[in-house]
């Protein structure tokens, strides 16, 4: 591809851009791995150690973690560099991820770059130290200094579906808090992270060792990053199963862990809602980014009295979801990230059919798809709440439709999940919808099309959807440890 002629991805270790492994040459190890865009440096365990050691040295140098204004300036420089090169980032992102171009003008690219300014503000304005009020009964009279300070070396592991958004949402607060980082992007989408690493070196004053990037196809590299004794915190976004393994591995070192994991979000349509409008919204919403989103609304709960009508609307809307070349602004749904993932999605669809589901629309590969890993926008009706496609995260454009009779039953079905990430409730009454939403155990919820999503809203899940929060004060404080020092009053 043309991009391969314009940019060569490299590892970033200790302020140096490296084309391949930084350690010794291994006769039987290829230093590169193949991606959709071309060859990418295949970092090894020795690179992990070099990067973590560099990050530890940069943290111990003290100036980075103590100089809040300097950190703010450096993050602002990174934001400005990403804005200057936004068109190159856009082309890499579309080619690498397959996300539709329209999404790069919001969540996939431009919005998270804009939101880096929030972390500049935290570095500048956050009260890292303050005195606690002295209790009158304390003997001897004492002052207590509350200190928020960075953890140290932080491992950031990002997913393939929103690579720039996740990079900004993790790197921004981690650096603003004074940590040093080693970033490990998904092996399916390493080029975006490598390009940002190049901008860090060439267009910011971020000191050597503060920001490191390891691209690799090896699970052993991720394991080494999680278990390295100098890593104090891990922030991971991805599947729940991998998150569990990371949590278990981190336990031996009692490391701070933040996890943003899977979801199986329910869209609950109450019996007084405009069913047609909701279905016309929900089918393409499920298919956004080809269903590769943890907060996608993948379970649609319809009142039995309006169930068949809702399915008729879904049958009409499904074929209208525009799929195709993600470079086209009119495309709503690009390809799946890989052929292996497409096969996984198709297997879930067949499982849904085998367990009694009725294919309302879609259900396979578009007949016109000669190239690309496409799956049709799919709606499956008559899904039992315990069915596989109602319980497992498919990460594809598949909507499971479930009927219900009462509000209490709808709440019970929505809560019948190991996940608790997001969801939505629809009603002619905002108050009624809010009352139902309060009973559904998820980290975030939308009501009647209103959204929680903003830079100041803490985002994260309940149950097996994760630990910790992103965005806002709560997201920033994930990257800070807390100390208290008592000293005599009047000192």
CSV table of C-alpha atoms in Angstrom, one decimal:
chain,number,residue,atom,x,y,z
A,1,UNK,CA,0.0,0.0,0.0
A,2,UNK,CA,1.0,3.6,-0.5
A,3,UNK,CA,1.2,4.1,3.3
A,4,UNK,CA,4.0,1.5,3.5
A,5,UNK,CA,6.1,3.7,1.3
A,6,UNK,CA,5.4,6.8,3.5
A,7,UNK,CA,5.9,5.4,7.0
A,8,UNK,CA,8.1,2.7,8.5
A,9,UNK,CA,6.8,1.6,11.9
A,10,UNK,CA,9.5,1.4,14.6
A,11,UNK,CA,9.8,0.5,18.2
A,12,UNK,CA,10.3,3.5,20.6
A,13,UNK,CA,12.6,2.6,23.5
A,14,UNK,CA,14.4,5.2,25.7
A,15,UNK,CA,13.8,8.0,23.2
A,16,UNK,CA,15.2,6.0,20.2
A,17,UNK,CA,13.2,4.8,17.2
A,18,UNK,CA,14.3,1.3,16.3
A,19,UNK,CA,13.5,-0.7,13.1
A,20,UNK,CA,13.6,-4.1,14.8
A,21,UNK,CA,14.7,-5.8,18.0
A,22,UNK,CA,16.9,-3.7,20.2
A,23,UNK,CA,18.6,-6.8,21.7
A,24,UNK,CA,20.9,-9.4,20.2
A,25,UNK,CA,20.1,-10.8,16.7
A,26,UNK,CA,18.4,-14.2,17.0
A,27,UNK,CA,19.2,-16.6,14.1
A,28,UNK,CA,15.8,-18.3,14.2
A,29,UNK,CA,13.6,-15.3,15.0
A,30,UNK,CA,12.2,-13.0,12.4
A,31,UNK,CA,12.4,-9.4,13.7
A,32,UNK,CA,9.3,-8.4,11.9
A,33,UNK,CA,5.7,-9.6,11.6
A,34,UNK,CA,3.2,-9.1,8.8
A,35,UNK,CA,0.1,-6.9,9.2
A,36,UNK,CA,-2.5,-5.7,6.7
A,37,UNK,CA,-0.3,-2.6,6.0
A,38,UNK,CA,3.1,-4.3,5.8
A,39,UNK,CA,6.0,-5.4,8.0
A,40,UNK,CA,6.1,-4.3,11.6
A,41,UNK,CA,8.9,-4.6,14.2
A,42,UNK,CA,8.2,-7.7,16.3
A,43,UNK,CA,9.4,-6.7,19.7
A,44,UNK,CA,10.7,-9.4,22.1
A,45,UNK,CA,11.0,-9.9,25.8
A,46,UNK,CA,14.4,-8.3,25.8
A,47,UNK,CA,12.8,-5.1,24.3
A,48,UNK,CA,10.3,-5.1,27.2
A,49,UNK,CA,13.1,-5.1,29.7
A,50,UNK,CA,14.9,-2.3,27.9
A,51,UNK,CA,11.7,-0.2,27.7
A,52,UNK,CA,10.7,-0.8,31.3
A,53,UNK,CA,14.2,-0.1,32.5
A,54,UNK,CA,14.2,3.2,30.5
A,55,UNK,CA,10.9,4.1,31.9
A,56,UNK,CA,12.1,3.5,35.5
A,57,UNK,CA,15.2,5.6,34.9
A,58,UNK,CA,13.0,8.4,33.6
A,59,UNK,CA,10.7,8.2,36.6
A,60,UNK,CA,13.5,8.1,39.1
A,61,UNK,CA,15.0,11.2,37.4
A,62,UNK,CA,12.3,13.0,39.4
A,63,UNK,CA,11.9,16.1,37.2
A,64,UNK,CA,9.1,14.5,35.1
A,65,UNK,CA,6.9,13.5,38.0
A,66,UNK,CA,7.5,16.7,39.9
A,67,UNK,CA,7.2,19.4,37.2
A,68,UNK,CA,3.5,19.6,36.5
A,69,UNK,CA,3.8,22.5,34.1
A,70,UNK,CA,6.4,20.7,32.0
A,71,UNK,CA,4.2,17.7,31.7
A,72,UNK,CA,1.3,19.9,30.7
A,73,UNK,CA,3.5,21.5,28.0
A,74,UNK,CA,4.7,18.2,26.7
A,75,UNK,CA,1.1,16.7,26.4
A,76,UNK,CA,0.0,19.9,24.7
A,77,UNK,CA,2.9,19.5,22.2
A,78,UNK,CA,1.7,15.9,21.5
A,79,UNK,CA,-1.8,17.1,20.9
A,80,UNK,CA,-0.6,19.8,18.5
A,81,UNK,CA,1.6,17.3,16.7
A,82,UNK,CA,-1.3,14.9,16.3
A,83,UNK,CA,-3.5,17.7,15.0
A,84,UNK,CA,-0.8,18.7,12.5
A,85,UNK,CA,-0.6,15.2,11.2
A,86,UNK,CA,-4.2,14.3,11.6
A,87,UNK,CA,-4.7,13.4,7.9
A,88,UNK,CA,-1.8,10.9,7.9
A,89,UNK,CA,-3.2,9.4,11.1
A,90,UNK,CA,-6.6,9.2,9.5
A,91,UNK,CA,-5.3,7.3,6.5
A,92,UNK,CA,-3.3,4.9,8.6
A,93,UNK,CA,-6.3,4.4,10.9
A,94,UNK,CA,-8.8,3.7,8.1
A,95,UNK,CA,-6.4,1.3,6.3
A,96,UNK,CA,-5.3,-0.5,9.5
A,97,UNK,CA,-8.6,-0.8,11.4
A,98,UNK,CA,-11.2,-0.7,8.6
A,99,UNK,CA,-13.2,1.9,10.5
A,100,UNK,CA,-15.5,4.1,8.4
A,101,UNK,CA,-14.1,7.5,7.5
A,102,UNK,CA,-17.1,9.3,9.2
A,103,UNK,CA,-16.1,7.8,12.5
A,104,UNK,CA,-12.6,9.4,12.3
A,105,UNK,CA,-14.2,12.8,12.5
A,106,UNK,CA,-15.5,11.9,16.0
A,107,UNK,CA,-14.7,9.0,18.3
A,108,UNK,CA,-12.1,7.3,16.3
A,109,UNK,CA,-9.6,10.2,15.9
A,110,UNK,CA,-10.5,13.9,16.1
A,111,UNK,CA,-12.4,13.8,19.4
A,112,UNK,CA,-9.8,12.0,21.5
A,113,UNK,CA,-7.1,14.2,20.1
A,114,UNK,CA,-9.2,17.3,21.1
A,115,UNK,CA,-9.8,15.7,24.5
A,116,UNK,CA,-6.0,15.5,25.2
A,117,UNK,CA,-6.5,19.2,26.3
A,118,UNK,CA,-8.4,17.8,29.3
A,119,UNK,CA,-5.3,16.0,30.6
A,120,UNK,CA,-3.2,19.1,30.0
A,121,UNK,CA,-5.6,20.8,32.4
A,122,UNK,CA,-5.3,18.1,35.0
A,123,UNK,CA,-1.5,18.3,34.9
A,124,UNK,CA,-1.8,22.0,35.5
A,125,UNK,CA,-4.7,22.4,37.9
A,126,UNK,CA,-5.1,19.2,39.9
A,127,UNK,CA,-4.4,19.5,43.6
A,128,UNK,CA,-1.7,16.9,44.0
A,129,UNK,CA,-1.2,17.8,47.7
A,130,UNK,CA,-3.5,19.2,50.4
A,131,UNK,CA,-3.8,19.3,54.1
A,132,UNK,CA,-6.6,17.3,55.8
A,133,UNK,CA,-8.5,19.1,58.6
A,134,UNK,CA,-7.0,18.4,62.0
A,135,UNK,CA,-9.5,16.5,64.3
A,136,UNK,CA,-9.9,18.3,67.6
A,137,UNK,CA,-9.4,15.0,69.5
A,138,UNK,CA,-6.1,14.2,67.9
A,139,UNK,CA,-3.3,13.9,70.5
A,140,UNK,CA,-0.7,15.3,70.0
A,141,UNK,CA,-2.1,18.0,67.7
A,142,UNK,CA,-1.1,16.9,64.2
A,143,UNK,CA,-1.2,18.1,60.6
A,144,UNK,CA,-1.8,15.6,57.9
A,145,UNK,CA,-0.6,16.0,54.3
A,146,UNK,CA,-2.5,14.1,51.7
A,147,UNK,CA,-0.4,13.4,48.6
A,148,UNK,CA,-1.5,12.1,45.3
A,149,UNK,CA,1.5,10.8,43.4
A,150,UNK,CA,2.1,8.7,40.3
A,151,UNK,CA,2.5,5.0,40.5
A,152,UNK,CA,5.7,4.8,38.5
A,153,UNK,CA,6.1,2.7,35.4
A,154,UNK,CA,2.7,1.9,33.8
A,155,UNK,CA,2.0,-0.7,31.2
A,156,UNK,CA,-0.8,0.4,28.7
A,157,UNK,CA,-2.3,-2.4,26.5
A,158,UNK,CA,-4.7,-1.1,23.9
A,159,UNK,CA,-7.2,-2.9,21.6
A,160,UNK,CA,-7.6,-2.9,17.9
A,161,UNK,CA,-11.1,-1.5,17.6
A,162,UNK,CA,-10.4,2.1,18.7
A,163,UNK,CA,-6.6,2.3,18.8
A,164,UNK,CA,-6.2,6.1,18.7
A,165,UNK,CA,-9.0,6.8,21.1
A,166,UNK,CA,-7.6,4.2,23.6
A,167,UNK,CA,-4.1,5.5,23.2
A,168,UNK,CA,-5.2,9.1,24.0
A,169,UNK,CA,-7.5,8.0,26.9
A,170,UNK,CA,-4.7,6.0,28.5
A,171,UNK,CA,-1.5,7.9,27.6
A,172,UNK,CA,-3.0,11.3,28.4
A,173,UNK,CA,-3.9,10.8,32.1
A,174,UNK,CA,-0.9,8.5,32.7
A,175,UNK,CA,1.5,11.1,31.6
A,176,UNK,CA,-0.4,14.0,33.2
A,177,UNK,CA,-0.3,12.2,36.5
A,178,UNK,CA,3.5,11.9,36.3
A,179,UNK,CA,3.9,8.3,35.4
A,180,UNK,CA,6.2,6.9,32.7
A,181,UNK,CA,4.6,4.4,30.2
A,182,UNK,CA,5.3,1.4,28.0
A,183,UNK,CA,2.5,1.2,25.4
A,184,UNK,CA,1.7,-2.1,23.8
A,185,UNK,CA,-0.9,-1.8,20.9
A,186,UNK,CA,-2.8,-4.8,19.5
A,187,UNK,CA,-0.8,-6.7,17.0
A,188,UNK,CA,-3.7,-6.2,14.6
A,189,UNK,CA,-3.3,-2.4,14.7
A,190,UNK,CA,0.3,-1.5,15.6
A,191,UNK,CA,0.9,1.3,13.0
A,192,UNK,CA,-1.1,4.0,14.6
A,193,UNK,CA,0.7,3.6,17.9
A,194,UNK,CA,4.1,3.5,16.1
A,195,UNK,CA,3.3,6.7,14.3
A,196,UNK,CA,2.4,8.5,17.5
A,197,UNK,CA,5.7,7.3,18.9
A,198,UNK,CA,7.5,8.9,16.0
A,199,UNK,CA,5.7,12.2,16.7
A,200,UNK,CA,6.7,12.0,20.4
A,201,UNK,CA,10.3,11.7,19.4
A,202,UNK,CA,10.4,14.3,16.6
A,203,UNK,CA,7.9,16.9,17.7
A,204,UNK,CA,7.7,17.0,21.6
A,205,UNK,CA,10.0,17.6,24.5
A,206,UNK,CA,8.9,14.4,26.3
A,207,UNK,CA,12.1,13.1,27.8
A,208,UNK,CA,13.7,9.8,26.7
A,209,UNK,CA,12.2,6.9,28.5
A,210,UNK,CA,9.0,8.6,29.5
A,211,UNK,CA,7.0,7.2,26.6
A,212,UNK,CA,7.9,3.9,25.0
A,213,UNK,CA,6.1,1.8,22.3
A,214,UNK,CA,6.6,-1.9,21.8
A,215,UNK,CA,4.9,-3.5,18.8
A,216,UNK,CA,4.8,-7.3,18.9
A,217,UNK,CA,2.9,-10.4,17.7
A,218,UNK,CA,4.0,-12.4,20.8
A,219,UNK,CA,1.8,-13.1,23.8
A,220,UNK,CA,5.0,-13.6,25.7
A,221,UNK,CA,5.7,-9.8,25.3
A,222,UNK,CA,2.4,-8.9,26.9
A,223,UNK,CA,3.0,-11.4,29.7
A,224,UNK,CA,6.5,-9.9,30.3
A,225,UNK,CA,5.0,-6.4,30.4
A,226,UNK,CA,2.4,-7.4,33.0
A,227,UNK,CA,4.8,-9.4,35.2
A,228,UNK,CA,7.9,-7.2,35.0
A,229,UNK,CA,8.9,-6.4,38.6
A,230,UNK,CA,9.4,-2.6,37.9
A,231,UNK,CA,5.9,-2.2,36.4
A,232,UNK,CA,3.6,-0.8,39.1
A,233,UNK,CA,0.3,-0.5,37.2
A,234,UNK,CA,-1.4,-2.1,34.2
A,235,UNK,CA,-4.3,-0.5,32.3
A,236,UNK,CA,-5.8,-2.9,29.8
A,237,UNK,CA,-8.7,-2.7,27.4
A,238,UNK,CA,-9.9,-5.9,25.7
A,239,UNK,CA,-11.7,-9.1,26.3
A,240,UNK,CA,-12.8,-10.3,29.7
A,241,UNK,CA,-11.0,-13.5,29.4
A,242,UNK,CA,-7.6,-11.8,28.7
A,243,UNK,CA,-8.4,-9.3,31.5
A,244,UNK,CA,-8.8,-12.1,33.9
A,245,UNK,CA,-5.4,-13.5,32.9
A,246,UNK,CA,-3.8,-10.1,33.4
A,247,UNK,CA,-5.4,-9.7,36.8
A,248,UNK,CA,-4.1,-13.1,37.9
A,249,UNK,CA,-0.6,-12.4,36.6
A,250,UNK,CA,-0.6,-9.0,38.3
A,251,UNK,CA,-1.6,-10.5,41.6
A,252,UNK,CA,1.8,-12.0,42.3
A,253,UNK,CA,3.3,-8.5,42.3
A,254,UNK,CA,0.2,-6.9,44.0
A,255,UNK,CA,0.1,-4.4,41.1
A,256,UNK,CA,-2.5,-1.8,40.5
A,257,UNK,CA,-4.8,-3.0,37.7
A,258,UNK,CA,-7.5,-1.1,35.7
A,259,UNK,CA,-9.5,-3.1,33.2
A,260,UNK,CA,-12.1,-2.1,30.6
A,261,UNK,CA,-13.5,-5.3,29.4
A,262,UNK,CA,-16.4,-6.8,27.5
A,263,UNK,CA,-20.1,-5.8,27.3
A,264,UNK,CA,-23.4,-7.2,26.2
A,265,UNK,CA,-25.5,-4.0,26.4
A,266,UNK,CA,-29.3,-4.2,26.5
A,267,UNK,CA,-31.5,-1.7,24.7
A,268,UNK,CA,-34.8,-1.8,26.7
A,269,UNK,CA,-37.8,-0.5,24.8
A,270,UNK,CA,-40.8,0.1,27.2
A,271,UNK,CA,-44.3,-0.4,25.9
A,272,UNK,CA,-45.0,3.3,25.6
A,273,UNK,CA,-41.9,4.0,23.5
A,274,UNK,CA,-41.8,4.8,19.7
A,275,UNK,CA,-40.8,1.3,18.7
A,276,UNK,CA,-40.3,2.1,15.1
A,277,UNK,CA,-37.9,5.0,15.9
A,278,UNK,CA,-35.9,2.9,18.3
A,279,UNK,CA,-35.5,0.0,16.0
A,280,UNK,CA,-34.5,2.3,13.1
A,281,UNK,CA,-31.8,3.7,15.5
A,282,UNK,CA,-30.7,0.5,17.1
A,283,UNK,CA,-30.0,-1.7,14.1
A,284,UNK,CA,-27.4,0.6,12.6
A,285,UNK,CA,-26.1,1.4,16.1
A,286,UNK,CA,-25.4,-2.3,16.6
A,287,UNK,CA,-23.6,-2.4,13.3
A,288,UNK,CA,-21.5,0.7,13.9
A,289,UNK,CA,-17.8,-0.1,13.2
A,290,UNK,CA,-19.1,-3.5,12.1
A,291,UNK,CA,-20.2,-4.3,15.7
A,292,UNK,CA,-16.6,-4.0,17.0
A,293,UNK,CA,-17.4,-1.9,20.0
A,294,UNK,CA,-17.8,-2.9,23.7
A,295,UNK,CA,-20.7,-0.5,24.3
A,296,UNK,CA,-22.7,-1.4,21.2
A,297,UNK,CA,-26.3,-2.1,22.0
A,298,UNK,CA,-26.4,-5.8,21.1
A,299,UNK,CA,-29.5,-7.0,22.9
A,300,UNK,CA,-32.9,-5.4,21.9
A,301,UNK,CA,-35.7,-6.1,24.4
A,302,UNK,CA,-39.1,-5.5,22.9
A,303,UNK,CA,-42.5,-5.6,24.6
A,304,UNK,CA,-44.4,-8.6,23.4
A,305,UNK,CA,-47.4,-6.5,22.3
A,306,UNK,CA,-45.1,-4.7,19.8
A,307,UNK,CA,-42.7,-7.5,19.1
A,308,UNK,CA,-43.6,-8.5,15.6
A,309,UNK,CA,-44.0,-4.9,14.5
A,310,UNK,CA,-40.5,-4.1,15.7
A,311,UNK,CA,-39.2,-7.1,13.8
A,312,UNK,CA,-40.9,-5.9,10.6
A,313,UNK,CA,-39.1,-2.6,11.0
A,314,UNK,CA,-35.7,-4.4,11.6
A,315,UNK,CA,-36.2,-6.5,8.5
A,316,UNK,CA,-36.6,-3.2,6.5
A,317,UNK,CA,-33.7,-1.4,8.1
A,318,UNK,CA,-31.0,-4.1,8.1
A,319,UNK,CA,-30.5,-4.1,4.3
A,320,UNK,CA,-30.2,-0.3,4.4
A,321,UNK,CA,-27.1,-0.3,6.5
A,322,UNK,CA,-24.4,0.8,4.0
A,323,UNK,CA,-21.4,-1.5,4.1
A,324,UNK,CA,-18.3,-1.3,1.9
A,325,UNK,CA,-15.1,0.7,1.4
A,326,UNK,CA,-14.3,2.4,4.8
A,327,UNK,CA,-12.6,5.3,2.9
A,328,UNK,CA,-16.0,6.3,1.5
A,329,UNK,CA,-17.8,8.9,3.7
A,330,UNK,CA,-21.2,7.2,3.0
A,331,UNK,CA,-20.0,3.8,4.4
A,332,UNK,CA,-21.5,3.0,7.8
A,333,UNK,CA,-20.0,-0.4,8.2
A,334,UNK,CA,-16.5,-1.5,7.1
A,335,UNK,CA,-15.0,-5.0,7.3
A,336,UNK,CA,-14.2,-7.1,10.3
A,337,UNK,CA,-10.7,-6.7,11.6
A,338,UNK,CA,-9.6,-10.1,10.1
A,339,UNK,CA,-10.9,-13.2,8.4
A,340,UNK,CA,-10.4,-15.2,11.6
A,341,UNK,CA,-12.7,-12.7,13.4
A,342,UNK,CA,-15.2,-12.8,10.6
A,343,UNK,CA,-15.4,-16.6,10.9
A,344,UNK,CA,-15.9,-16.2,14.6
A,345,UNK,CA,-18.9,-13.8,14.0
A,346,UNK,CA,-20.4,-16.2,11.5
A,347,UNK,CA,-20.1,-19.1,13.9
A,348,UNK,CA,-22.0,-17.1,16.5
A,349,UNK,CA,-24.8,-16.4,14.0
A,350,UNK,CA,-25.0,-20.2,13.2
A,351,UNK,CA,-25.1,-20.9,17.0
A,352,UNK,CA,-27.9,-18.4,17.3
A,353,UNK,CA,-29.9,-20.2,14.6
A,354,UNK,CA,-29.2,-23.6,16.1
A,355,UNK,CA,-30.5,-22.5,19.5
A,356,UNK,CA,-33.8,-21.5,18.0
A,357,UNK,CA,-33.1,-18.0,16.8
A,358,UNK,CA,-34.9,-16.7,13.7
A,359,UNK,CA,-32.9,-14.7,11.2
A,360,UNK,CA,-34.8,-11.5,10.5
A,361,UNK,CA,-32.2,-9.9,8.2
A,362,UNK,CA,-28.6,-10.6,7.3
A,363,UNK,CA,-27.0,-13.7,8.6
A,364,UNK,CA,-24.0,-14.1,6.4
A,365,UNK,CA,-21.5,-12.5,4.0
A,366,UNK,CA,-22.9,-9.9,1.6
A,367,UNK,CA,-23.3,-11.6,-1.8
A,368,UNK,CA,-21.6,-8.6,-3.5
A,369,UNK,CA,-18.5,-8.7,-1.2
A,370,UNK,CA,-15.7,-9.8,-3.5
A,371,UNK,CA,-13.0,-8.5,-1.2
A,372,UNK,CA,-12.8,-7.7,2.5
A,373,UNK,CA,-13.9,-9.4,5.7
A,374,UNK,CA,-17.6,-8.2,5.6
A,375,UNK,CA,-20.6,-9.6,7.5
A,376,UNK,CA,-24.1,-8.4,6.9
A,377,UNK,CA,-26.0,-6.4,9.5
A,378,UNK,CA,-27.8,-9.2,11.2
A,379,UNK,CA,-30.9,-9.3,13.4
A,380,UNK,CA,-31.9,-12.5,15.1
A,381,UNK,CA,-35.3,-12.8,16.7
A,382,UNK,CA,-36.9,-15.3,19.3
A,383,UNK,CA,-33.6,-15.3,21.3
A,384,UNK,CA,-33.9,-16.9,24.7
A,385,UNK,CA,-32.3,-14.7,27.4
A,386,UNK,CA,-29.9,-17.6,28.3
A,387,UNK,CA,-28.9,-18.3,24.6
A,388,UNK,CA,-25.3,-18.0,23.6
A,389,UNK,CA,-25.8,-15.0,21.5
A,390,UNK,CA,-27.6,-13.2,24.4
A,391,UNK,CA,-24.8,-14.0,26.8
A,392,UNK,CA,-21.5,-13.8,24.9
A,393,UNK,CA,-19.9,-10.8,23.4
A,394,UNK,CA,-19.8,-11.4,19.6
A,395,UNK,CA,-18.0,-8.2,18.6
A,396,UNK,CA,-19.8,-8.2,15.2
A,397,UNK,CA,-22.9,-6.6,13.7
A,398,UNK,CA,-25.4,-9.0,15.3
A,399,UNK,CA,-28.5,-7.9,17.2
A,400,UNK,CA,-30.3,-10.4,19.5
A,401,UNK,CA,-34.0,-9.5,19.9
A,402,UNK,CA,-35.8,-10.8,23.0
A,403,UNK,CA,-39.5,-10.3,23.9
A,404,UNK,CA,-40.8,-9.5,27.4
A,405,UNK,CA,-44.1,-8.9,29.1
A,406,UNK,CA,-43.5,-6.6,32.1
A,407,UNK,CA,-41.0,-3.9,33.2
A,408,UNK,CA,-39.8,-6.2,35.9
A,409,UNK,CA,-39.1,-9.0,33.4
A,410,UNK,CA,-37.2,-6.5,31.2
A,411,UNK,CA,-35.0,-5.5,34.0
A,412,UNK,CA,-34.4,-9.1,35.0
A,413,UNK,CA,-33.4,-9.9,31.4
A,414,UNK,CA,-31.1,-6.9,31.1
A,415,UNK,CA,-29.4,-7.9,34.4
A,416,UNK,CA,-29.1,-11.5,33.2
A,417,UNK,CA,-25.5,-11.1,32.1
A,418,UNK,CA,-22.0,-11.5,33.5
A,419,UNK,CA,-21.4,-8.1,31.9
A,420,UNK,CA,-22.4,-4.6,33.1
A,421,UNK,CA,-20.9,-2.0,30.8
A,422,UNK,CA,-23.6,0.1,29.2
A,423,UNK,CA,-27.2,0.1,27.9
A,424,UNK,CA,-30.2,2.2,27.0
A,425,UNK,CA,-33.9,2.6,28.0
A,426,UNK,CA,-36.6,4.0,25.8
A,427,UNK,CA,-40.0,5.4,26.9
A,428,UNK,CA,-42.5,8.2,26.3
A,429,UNK,CA,-41.7,9.2,29.9
A,430,UNK,CA,-38.2,10.2,30.8
A,431,UNK,CA,-39.1,9.6,34.5
A,432,UNK,CA,-40.3,6.0,33.8
A,433,UNK,CA,-37.2,5.3,31.7
A,434,UNK,CA,-35.0,6.7,34.5
A,435,UNK,CA,-36.7,4.5,37.1
A,436,UNK,CA,-36.0,1.4,34.9
A,437,UNK,CA,-32.4,2.5,34.1
A,438,UNK,CA,-31.6,2.8,37.9
A,439,UNK,CA,-32.4,-0.9,38.3
A,440,UNK,CA,-30.0,-2.1,35.6
A,441,UNK,CA,-26.5,-2.8,36.9
A,442,UNK,CA,-24.2,-1.1,34.3
A,443,UNK,CA,-21.6,1.5,34.5
A,444,UNK,CA,-23.3,3.8,32.0
A,445,UNK,CA,-26.8,4.1,30.5
A,446,UNK,CA,-28.6,6.3,27.9
A,447,UNK,CA,-32.2,7.3,28.2
A,448,UNK,CA,-34.3,8.3,25.2
A,449,UNK,CA,-31.3,9.1,23.0
A,450,UNK,CA,-29.5,11.2,25.5
A,451,UNK,CA,-25.9,10.2,26.0
A,452,UNK,CA,-23.6,10.0,29.0
A,453,UNK,CA,-20.5,10.1,26.8
A,454,UNK,CA,-18.3,13.1,27.5
A,455,UNK,CA,-14.7,13.8,28.7
A,456,UNK,CA,-15.8,14.4,32.3
A,457,UNK,CA,-18.0,11.3,32.7
A,458,UNK,CA,-16.4,8.4,34.4
A,459,UNK,CA,-16.6,5.4,32.0
A,460,UNK,CA,-16.2,1.7,33.0
A,461,UNK,CA,-18.1,-1.4,33.8
A,462,UNK,CA,-19.6,-3.4,36.7
A,463,UNK,CA,-19.4,-7.1,37.1
A,464,UNK,CA,-17.1,-8.7,34.6
A,465,UNK,CA,-17.0,-5.6,32.4
A,466,UNK,CA,-14.0,-4.4,34.3
A,467,UNK,CA,-12.4,-2.5,37.2
A,468,UNK,CA,-11.7,1.2,37.4
A,469,UNK,CA,-12.8,4.1,35.3
A,470,UNK,CA,-11.6,6.2,32.3
A,471,UNK,CA,-12.3,9.9,31.7
A,472,UNK,CA,-12.7,12.8,34.1
A,473,UNK,CA,-11.5,13.0,37.7
A,474,UNK,CA,-12.1,9.3,38.4
A,475,UNK,CA,-10.1,8.3,35.3
A,476,UNK,CA,-7.2,10.6,36.1
A,477,UNK,CA,-7.0,9.4,39.7
A,478,UNK,CA,-6.7,5.7,38.5
A,479,UNK,CA,-3.1,6.8,37.7
A,480,UNK,CA,-2.3,8.2,41.1
A,481,UNK,CA,-1.5,6.4,44.4
A,482,UNK,CA,-2.3,8.1,47.7
A,483,UNK,CA,-0.1,8.8,50.7
A,484,UNK,CA,-0.7,10.6,54.0
A,485,UNK,CA,2.1,12.1,56.2
A,486,UNK,CA,1.4,13.3,59.7
A,487,UNK,CA,3.6,16.0,61.3
A,488,UNK,CA,3.3,18.1,64.4
A,489,UNK,CA,1.0,21.2,64.3
A,490,UNK,CA,2.9,24.4,64.1
A,491,UNK,CA,5.9,22.9,62.2
